Amino acid sequence: MPCARSAARPDGGGVIVSLNFYYARPGNAAAVLHQRIRACDVRAALGLPRGRVCAKVEGGDDWPDTLWRLDFPDMATQDADMAARAASPDFEAIRTGMRQLYRRFERPLYAGSADTGCVLRRGDLQAWTGIFCTESESPDVRAHLAGRDFNALEYRSGGNEVPRFIVCGEPAPDVAGLTIRGARIERSLWRIEDAG
């Protein structure tokens, strides 16, 4: 079933998309993935949504080996979720174990439309195209994407050297000819490991 696509609103409306990017130490990609799924189990035991866990199938070093995504209706809900995790000794134990496995961790927040319109299952593939650009180039990129029917996430805060925009879609979103002056475009393919 194809996923609905809609661009992030320029005013930042829509949902807050929280992403955790895990860049595994050499030889630890499978362990990072397993630890992230265990973190989802702890989240569920705390009464929090599991979120979605994906493993990189294709993509360069600018993309993490494992990513976690959860959409929040607003920052207050995201902050409450963070507080619940911080108060949990079980979740802190997961964090401690994870720190031994990754070489780099980023937790950027993006603005976007709700990730609805399709049912995702374990094993499904999703393509993500990251658009790396400067803040001053963002208005041009935003205008370029607004003219296309892409589900685009726009960076808001919390990460270093992460894509400013992410175009998400089915296994083959129509980005083959996507070029934007001044921007570096990195494509990646992800397998859903825990659909939440």
PDB file of C-alpha atoms in Angstrom:
ATOM      1  CA  MET A   1       0.000   0.000   0.000  1.00  0.00           C
ATOM      2  CA  PRO A   2       1.600   3.327  -0.995  1.00  0.00           C
ATOM      3  CA  CYS A   3       2.239   5.881   1.726  1.00  0.00           C
ATOM      4  CA  ALA A   4       0.645   9.290   1.644  1.00  0.00           C
ATOM      5  CA  ARG A   5       3.078  12.089   0.859  1.00  0.00           C
ATOM      6  CA  SER A   6       2.877  15.672   1.984  1.00  0.00           C
ATOM      7  CA  ALA A   7       5.486  18.354   2.451  1.00  0.00           C
ATOM      8  CA  ALA A   8       6.362  19.910   5.771  1.00  0.00           C
ATOM      9  CA  ARG A   9       4.686  23.260   6.181  1.00  0.00           C
ATOM     10  CA  PRO A  10       7.073  26.220   5.949  1.00  0.00           C
ATOM     11  CA  ASP A  11       5.717  27.608   9.229  1.00  0.00           C
ATOM     12  CA  GLY A  12       6.923  24.485  11.035  1.00  0.00           C
ATOM     13  CA  GLY A  13       3.362  23.200  11.542  1.00  0.00           C
ATOM     14  CA  GLY A  14       2.681  19.520  11.782  1.00  0.00           C
ATOM     15  CA  VAL A  15       4.299  17.043  14.123  1.00  0.00           C
ATOM     16  CA  ILE A  16       7.640  16.914  15.890  1.00  0.00           C
ATOM     17  CA  VAL A  17       9.626  14.007  14.455  1.00  0.00           C
ATOM     18  CA  SER A  18      12.212  12.697  16.899  1.00  0.00           C
ATOM     19  CA  LEU A  19      15.004  10.658  15.327  1.00  0.00           C
ATOM     20  CA  ASN A  20      17.824   8.823  17.061  1.00  0.00           C
ATOM     21  CA  PHE A  21      20.801   8.166  14.786  1.00  0.00           C
ATOM     22  CA  TYR A  22      23.163   5.398  15.945  1.00  0.00           C
ATOM     23  CA  TYR A  23      26.545   5.112  14.200  1.00  0.00           C
ATOM     24  CA  ALA A  24      27.902   1.740  15.330  1.00  0.00           C
ATOM     25  CA  ARG A  25      31.489   1.049  16.201  1.00  0.00           C
ATOM     26  CA  PRO A  26      33.068  -1.374  13.719  1.00  0.00           C
ATOM     27  CA  GLY A  27      31.519  -4.817  14.068  1.00  0.00           C
ATOM     28  CA  ASN A  28      28.706  -3.597  16.352  1.00  0.00           C
ATOM     29  CA  ALA A  29      25.896  -2.805  13.874  1.00  0.00           C
ATOM     30  CA  ALA A  30      23.841  -5.888  14.821  1.00  0.00           C
ATOM     31  CA  ALA A  31      24.373  -5.263  18.550  1.00  0.00           C
ATOM     32  CA  VAL A  32      23.258  -1.618  18.205  1.00  0.00           C
ATOM     33  CA  LEU A  33      20.122  -2.733  16.376  1.00  0.00           C
ATOM     34  CA  HIS A  34      19.366  -5.361  19.050  1.00  0.00           C
ATOM     35  CA  GLN A  35      19.932  -2.839  21.868  1.00  0.00           C
ATOM     36  CA  ARG A  36      17.604  -0.311  20.194  1.00  0.00           C
ATOM     37  CA  ILE A  37      14.839  -2.925  19.953  1.00  0.00           C
ATOM     38  CA  ARG A  38      15.397  -3.735  23.653  1.00  0.00           C
ATOM     39  CA  ALA A  39      14.987  -0.005  24.346  1.00  0.00           C
ATOM     40  CA  CYS A  40      11.601  -0.176  22.588  1.00  0.00           C
ATOM     41  CA  ASP A  41      10.632  -3.092  24.840  1.00  0.00           C
ATOM     42  CA  VAL A  42      11.472  -0.964  27.895  1.00  0.00           C
ATOM     43  CA  ARG A  43       9.513   1.967  26.426  1.00  0.00           C
ATOM     44  CA  ALA A  44       6.474  -0.305  26.030  1.00  0.00           C
ATOM     45  CA  ALA A  45       6.829  -1.522  29.640  1.00  0.00           C
ATOM     46  CA  LEU A  46       6.804   2.154  30.720  1.00  0.00           C
ATOM     47  CA  GLY A  47       3.579   2.726  28.772  1.00  0.00           C
ATOM     48  CA  LEU A  48       5.343   4.763  26.060  1.00  0.00           C
ATOM     49  CA  PRO A  49       4.983   4.173  22.310  1.00  0.00           C
ATOM     50  CA  ARG A  50       7.662   1.863  20.904  1.00  0.00           C
ATOM     51  CA  GLY A  51       8.586   4.041  17.937  1.00  0.00           C
ATOM     52  CA  ARG A  52       9.954   2.568  14.725  1.00  0.00           C
ATOM     53  CA  VAL A  53      13.421   0.991  14.401  1.00  0.00           C
ATOM     54  CA  CYS A  54      15.149   0.747  11.014  1.00  0.00           C
ATOM     55  CA  ALA A  55      18.427  -0.827   9.913  1.00  0.00           C
ATOM     56  CA  LYS A  56      20.453   0.662   7.069  1.00  0.00           C
ATOM     57  CA  VAL A  57      20.499  -1.497   3.947  1.00  0.00           C
ATOM     58  CA  GLU A  58      22.267   1.049   1.716  1.00  0.00           C
ATOM     59  CA  GLY A  59      23.782   4.451   2.330  1.00  0.00           C
ATOM     60  CA  GLY A  60      27.095   6.070   3.115  1.00  0.00           C
ATOM     61  CA  ASP A  61      28.725   6.982   6.408  1.00  0.00           C
ATOM     62  CA  ASP A  62      26.637  10.159   6.607  1.00  0.00           C
ATOM     63  CA  TRP A  63      23.721   7.884   7.484  1.00  0.00           C
ATOM     64  CA  PRO A  64      23.644   5.962  10.766  1.00  0.00           C
ATOM     65  CA  ASP A  65      23.593   2.176  10.948  1.00  0.00           C
ATOM     66  CA  THR A  66      20.363   2.136  12.986  1.00  0.00           C
ATOM     67  CA  LEU A  67      17.705   4.783  13.371  1.00  0.00           C
ATOM     68  CA  TRP A  68      14.696   5.171  15.633  1.00  0.00           C
ATOM     69  CA  ARG A  69      11.715   7.408  14.834  1.00  0.00           C
ATOM     70  CA  LEU A  70       8.715   8.593  16.813  1.00  0.00           C
ATOM     71  CA  ASP A  71       6.296  11.355  15.861  1.00  0.00           C
ATOM     72  CA  PHE A  72       4.957  13.644  18.612  1.00  0.00           C
ATOM     73  CA  PRO A  73       2.020  16.054  18.282  1.00  0.00           C
ATOM     74  CA  ASP A  74       3.986  18.838  20.017  1.00  0.00           C
ATOM     75  CA  MET A  75       7.098  19.610  22.054  1.00  0.00           C
ATOM     76  CA  ALA A  76       5.295  19.231  25.395  1.00  0.00           C
ATOM     77  CA  THR A  77       4.532  15.582  24.575  1.00  0.00           C
ATOM     78  CA  GLN A  78       8.110  15.001  23.427  1.00  0.00           C
ATOM     79  CA  ASP A  79       9.464  16.586  26.621  1.00  0.00           C
ATOM     80  CA  ALA A  80       7.175  14.410  28.784  1.00  0.00           C
ATOM     81  CA  ASP A  81       8.416  11.331  26.925  1.00  0.00           C
ATOM     82  CA  MET A  82      12.041  12.339  27.571  1.00  0.00           C
ATOM     83  CA  ALA A  83      11.262  12.881  31.280  1.00  0.00           C
ATOM     84  CA  ALA A  84       9.659   9.424  31.599  1.00  0.00           C
ATOM     85  CA  ARG A  85      12.753   7.809  30.075  1.00  0.00           C
ATOM     86  CA  ALA A  86      15.099   9.824  32.285  1.00  0.00           C
ATOM     87  CA  ALA A  87      13.214   8.674  35.395  1.00  0.00           C
ATOM     88  CA  SER A  88      13.510   4.981  34.477  1.00  0.00           C
ATOM     89  CA  PRO A  89      16.482   2.972  35.811  1.00  0.00           C
ATOM     90  CA  ASP A  90      15.684   0.279  33.221  1.00  0.00           C
ATOM     91  CA  PHE A  91      15.928   2.780  30.384  1.00  0.00           C
ATOM     92  CA  GLU A  92      19.151   4.225  31.811  1.00  0.00           C
ATOM     93  CA  ALA A  93      20.637   0.713  31.806  1.00  0.00           C
ATOM     94  CA  ILE A  94      19.786   0.454  28.097  1.00  0.00           C
ATOM     95  CA  ARG A  95      21.459   3.824  27.457  1.00  0.00           C
ATOM     96  CA  THR A  96      24.569   2.769  29.352  1.00  0.00           C
ATOM     97  CA  GLY A  97      24.838  -0.418  27.304  1.00  0.00           C
ATOM     98  CA  MET A  98      24.245   1.435  24.046  1.00  0.00           C
ATOM     99  CA  ARG A  99      27.052   3.917  24.722  1.00  0.00           C
ATOM    100  CA  GLN A 100      29.516   1.009  24.602  1.00  0.00           C
ATOM    101  CA  LEU A 101      28.313   0.063  21.110  1.00  0.00           C
ATOM    102  CA  TYR A 102      28.212   3.263  19.079  1.00  0.00           C
ATOM    103  CA  ARG A 103      30.916   5.659  17.896  1.00  0.00           C
ATOM    104  CA  ARG A 104      28.494   8.529  17.363  1.00  0.00           C
ATOM    105  CA  PHE A 105      24.935   9.354  18.429  1.00  0.00           C
ATOM    106  CA  GLU A 106      22.656  12.171  17.235  1.00  0.00           C
ATOM    107  CA  ARG A 107      19.111  13.025  18.361  1.00  0.00           C
ATOM    108  CA  PRO A 108      17.810  15.587  15.871  1.00  0.00           C
ATOM    109  CA  LEU A 109      14.254  16.886  15.858  1.00  0.00           C
ATOM    110  CA  TYR A 110      12.456  17.560  12.589  1.00  0.00           C
ATOM    111  CA  ALA A 111       9.139  19.150  11.685  1.00  0.00           C
ATOM    112  CA  GLY A 112       6.883  17.314   9.315  1.00  0.00           C
ATOM    113  CA  SER A 113       3.470  15.950   8.615  1.00  0.00           C
ATOM    114  CA  ALA A 114       2.178  12.968  10.554  1.00  0.00           C
ATOM    115  CA  ASP A 115       3.647   9.723   9.242  1.00  0.00           C
ATOM    116  CA  THR A 116       0.313   8.168   8.348  1.00  0.00           C
ATOM    117  CA  GLY A 117      -1.301   6.757   5.277  1.00  0.00           C
ATOM    118  CA  CYS A 118       0.419   3.372   5.217  1.00  0.00           C
ATOM    119  CA  VAL A 119       0.804   0.320   7.366  1.00  0.00           C
ATOM    120  CA  LEU A 120       4.451  -0.606   7.848  1.00  0.00           C
ATOM    121  CA  ARG A 121       5.545  -4.098   8.789  1.00  0.00           C
ATOM    122  CA  ARG A 122       8.828  -5.666   9.801  1.00  0.00           C
ATOM    123  CA  GLY A 123      10.914  -6.247   6.677  1.00  0.00           C
ATOM    124  CA  ASP A 124       9.350  -3.419   4.654  1.00  0.00           C
ATOM    125  CA  LEU A 125      11.780  -1.053   2.938  1.00  0.00           C
ATOM    126  CA  GLN A 126      11.809   2.739   2.988  1.00  0.00           C
ATOM    127  CA  ALA A 127      14.017   5.078   1.005  1.00  0.00           C
ATOM    128  CA  TRP A 128      15.262   8.266   2.636  1.00  0.00           C
ATOM    129  CA  THR A 129      17.023  11.043   0.775  1.00  0.00           C
ATOM    130  CA  GLY A 130      18.981  13.471   2.934  1.00  0.00           C
ATOM    131  CA  ILE A 131      19.534  16.995   1.720  1.00  0.00           C
ATOM    132  CA  PHE A 132      22.557  18.539   3.405  1.00  0.00           C
ATOM    133  CA  CYS A 133      22.650  22.328   3.041  1.00  0.00           C
ATOM    134  CA  THR A 134      23.339  25.447   5.053  1.00  0.00           C
ATOM    135  CA  GLU A 135      20.643  27.302   6.940  1.00  0.00           C
ATOM    136  CA  SER A 136      20.914  30.158   4.438  1.00  0.00           C
ATOM    137  CA  GLU A 137      20.196  27.725   1.566  1.00  0.00           C
ATOM    138  CA  SER A 138      17.145  26.269   3.337  1.00  0.00           C
ATOM    139  CA  PRO A 139      14.542  28.652   1.864  1.00  0.00           C
ATOM    140  CA  ASP A 140      15.591  27.681  -1.685  1.00  0.00           C
ATOM    141  CA  VAL A 141      15.492  23.966  -0.839  1.00  0.00           C
ATOM    142  CA  ARG A 142      12.109  24.371   0.887  1.00  0.00           C
ATOM    143  CA  ALA A 143      10.701  26.159  -2.170  1.00  0.00           C
ATOM    144  CA  HIS A 144      12.082  23.455  -4.455  1.00  0.00           C
ATOM    145  CA  LEU A 145      10.501  20.673  -2.392  1.00  0.00           C
ATOM    146  CA  ALA A 146       7.191  22.519  -2.047  1.00  0.00           C
ATOM    147  CA  GLY A 147       6.684  22.166  -5.803  1.00  0.00           C
ATOM    148  CA  ARG A 148       7.001  18.379  -5.572  1.00  0.00           C
ATOM    149  CA  ASP A 149       4.799  15.831  -3.853  1.00  0.00           C
ATOM    150  CA  PHE A 150       7.374  14.679  -1.278  1.00  0.00           C
ATOM    151  CA  ASN A 151       6.972  13.748   2.371  1.00  0.00           C
ATOM    152  CA  ALA A 152       9.751  16.052   3.563  1.00  0.00           C
ATOM    153  CA  LEU A 153      10.989  16.456   7.115  1.00  0.00           C
ATOM    154  CA  GLU A 154      12.740  19.725   7.974  1.00  0.00           C
ATOM    155  CA  TYR A 155      15.461  19.964  10.632  1.00  0.00           C
ATOM    156  CA  ARG A 156      14.593  21.948  13.757  1.00  0.00           C
ATOM    157  CA  SER A 157      17.273  21.220  16.388  1.00  0.00           C
ATOM    158  CA  GLY A 158      19.538  18.780  18.150  1.00  0.00           C
ATOM    159  CA  GLY A 159      21.938  17.255  15.649  1.00  0.00           C
ATOM    160  CA  ASN A 160      25.324  18.004  14.142  1.00  0.00           C
ATOM    161  CA  GLU A 161      26.150  17.243  10.530  1.00  0.00           C
ATOM    162  CA  VAL A 162      22.712  15.724   9.895  1.00  0.00           C
ATOM    163  CA  PRO A 163      20.514  16.363   6.846  1.00  0.00           C
ATOM    164  CA  ARG A 164      18.602  19.643   6.968  1.00  0.00           C
ATOM    165  CA  PHE A 165      15.786  17.975   4.996  1.00  0.00           C
ATOM    166  CA  ILE A 166      14.844  14.302   4.691  1.00  0.00           C
ATOM    167  CA  VAL A 167      12.576  13.043   1.923  1.00  0.00           C
ATOM    168  CA  CYS A 168      10.929   9.796   3.025  1.00  0.00           C
ATOM    169  CA  GLY A 169       9.039   7.377   0.848  1.00  0.00           C
ATOM    170  CA  GLU A 170       8.358   3.947  -0.498  1.00  0.00           C
ATOM    171  CA  PRO A 171      11.272   1.850  -1.717  1.00  0.00           C
ATOM    172  CA  ALA A 172      11.619   4.037  -4.829  1.00  0.00           C
ATOM    173  CA  PRO A 173      10.376   7.601  -4.273  1.00  0.00           C
ATOM    174  CA  ASP A 174      10.652   9.782  -7.352  1.00  0.00           C
ATOM    175  CA  VAL A 175      13.924  11.516  -6.439  1.00  0.00           C
ATOM    176  CA  ALA A 176      16.088  10.163  -9.263  1.00  0.00           C
ATOM    177  CA  GLY A 177      16.440  13.569 -10.885  1.00  0.00           C
ATOM    178  CA  LEU A 178      16.510  15.565  -7.678  1.00  0.00           C
ATOM    179  CA  THR A 179      19.308  18.107  -7.713  1.00  0.00           C
ATOM    180  CA  ILE A 180      19.345  21.327  -5.744  1.00  0.00           C
ATOM    181  CA  ARG A 181      22.003  23.953  -6.293  1.00  0.00           C
ATOM    182  CA  GLY A 182      24.280  24.289  -3.268  1.00  0.00           C
ATOM    183  CA  ALA A 183      22.984  21.127  -1.577  1.00  0.00           C
ATOM    184  CA  ARG A 184      24.562  17.715  -1.173  1.00  0.00           C
ATOM    185  CA  ILE A 185      22.095  14.873  -1.644  1.00  0.00           C
ATOM    186  CA  GLU A 186      22.665  11.482   0.015  1.00  0.00           C
ATOM    187  CA  ARG A 187      20.344   8.557  -0.596  1.00  0.00           C
ATOM    188  CA  SER A 188      19.773   5.599   1.720  1.00  0.00           C
ATOM    189  CA  LEU A 189      17.573   2.516   2.005  1.00  0.00           C
ATOM    190  CA  TRP A 190      16.181   1.210   5.284  1.00  0.00           C
ATOM    191  CA  ARG A 191      14.571  -2.045   6.432  1.00  0.00           C
ATOM    192  CA  ILE A 192      11.912  -1.815   9.146  1.00  0.00           C
ATOM    193  CA  GLU A 193      13.043  -3.990  12.059  1.00  0.00           C
ATOM    194  CA  ASP A 194      10.403  -2.920  14.585  1.00  0.00           C
ATOM    195  CA  ALA A 195       7.345  -1.185  13.170  1.00  0.00           C
ATOM    196  CA  GLY A 196       6.224   0.066  16.562  1.00  0.00           C
TER     197      GLY A 196
END
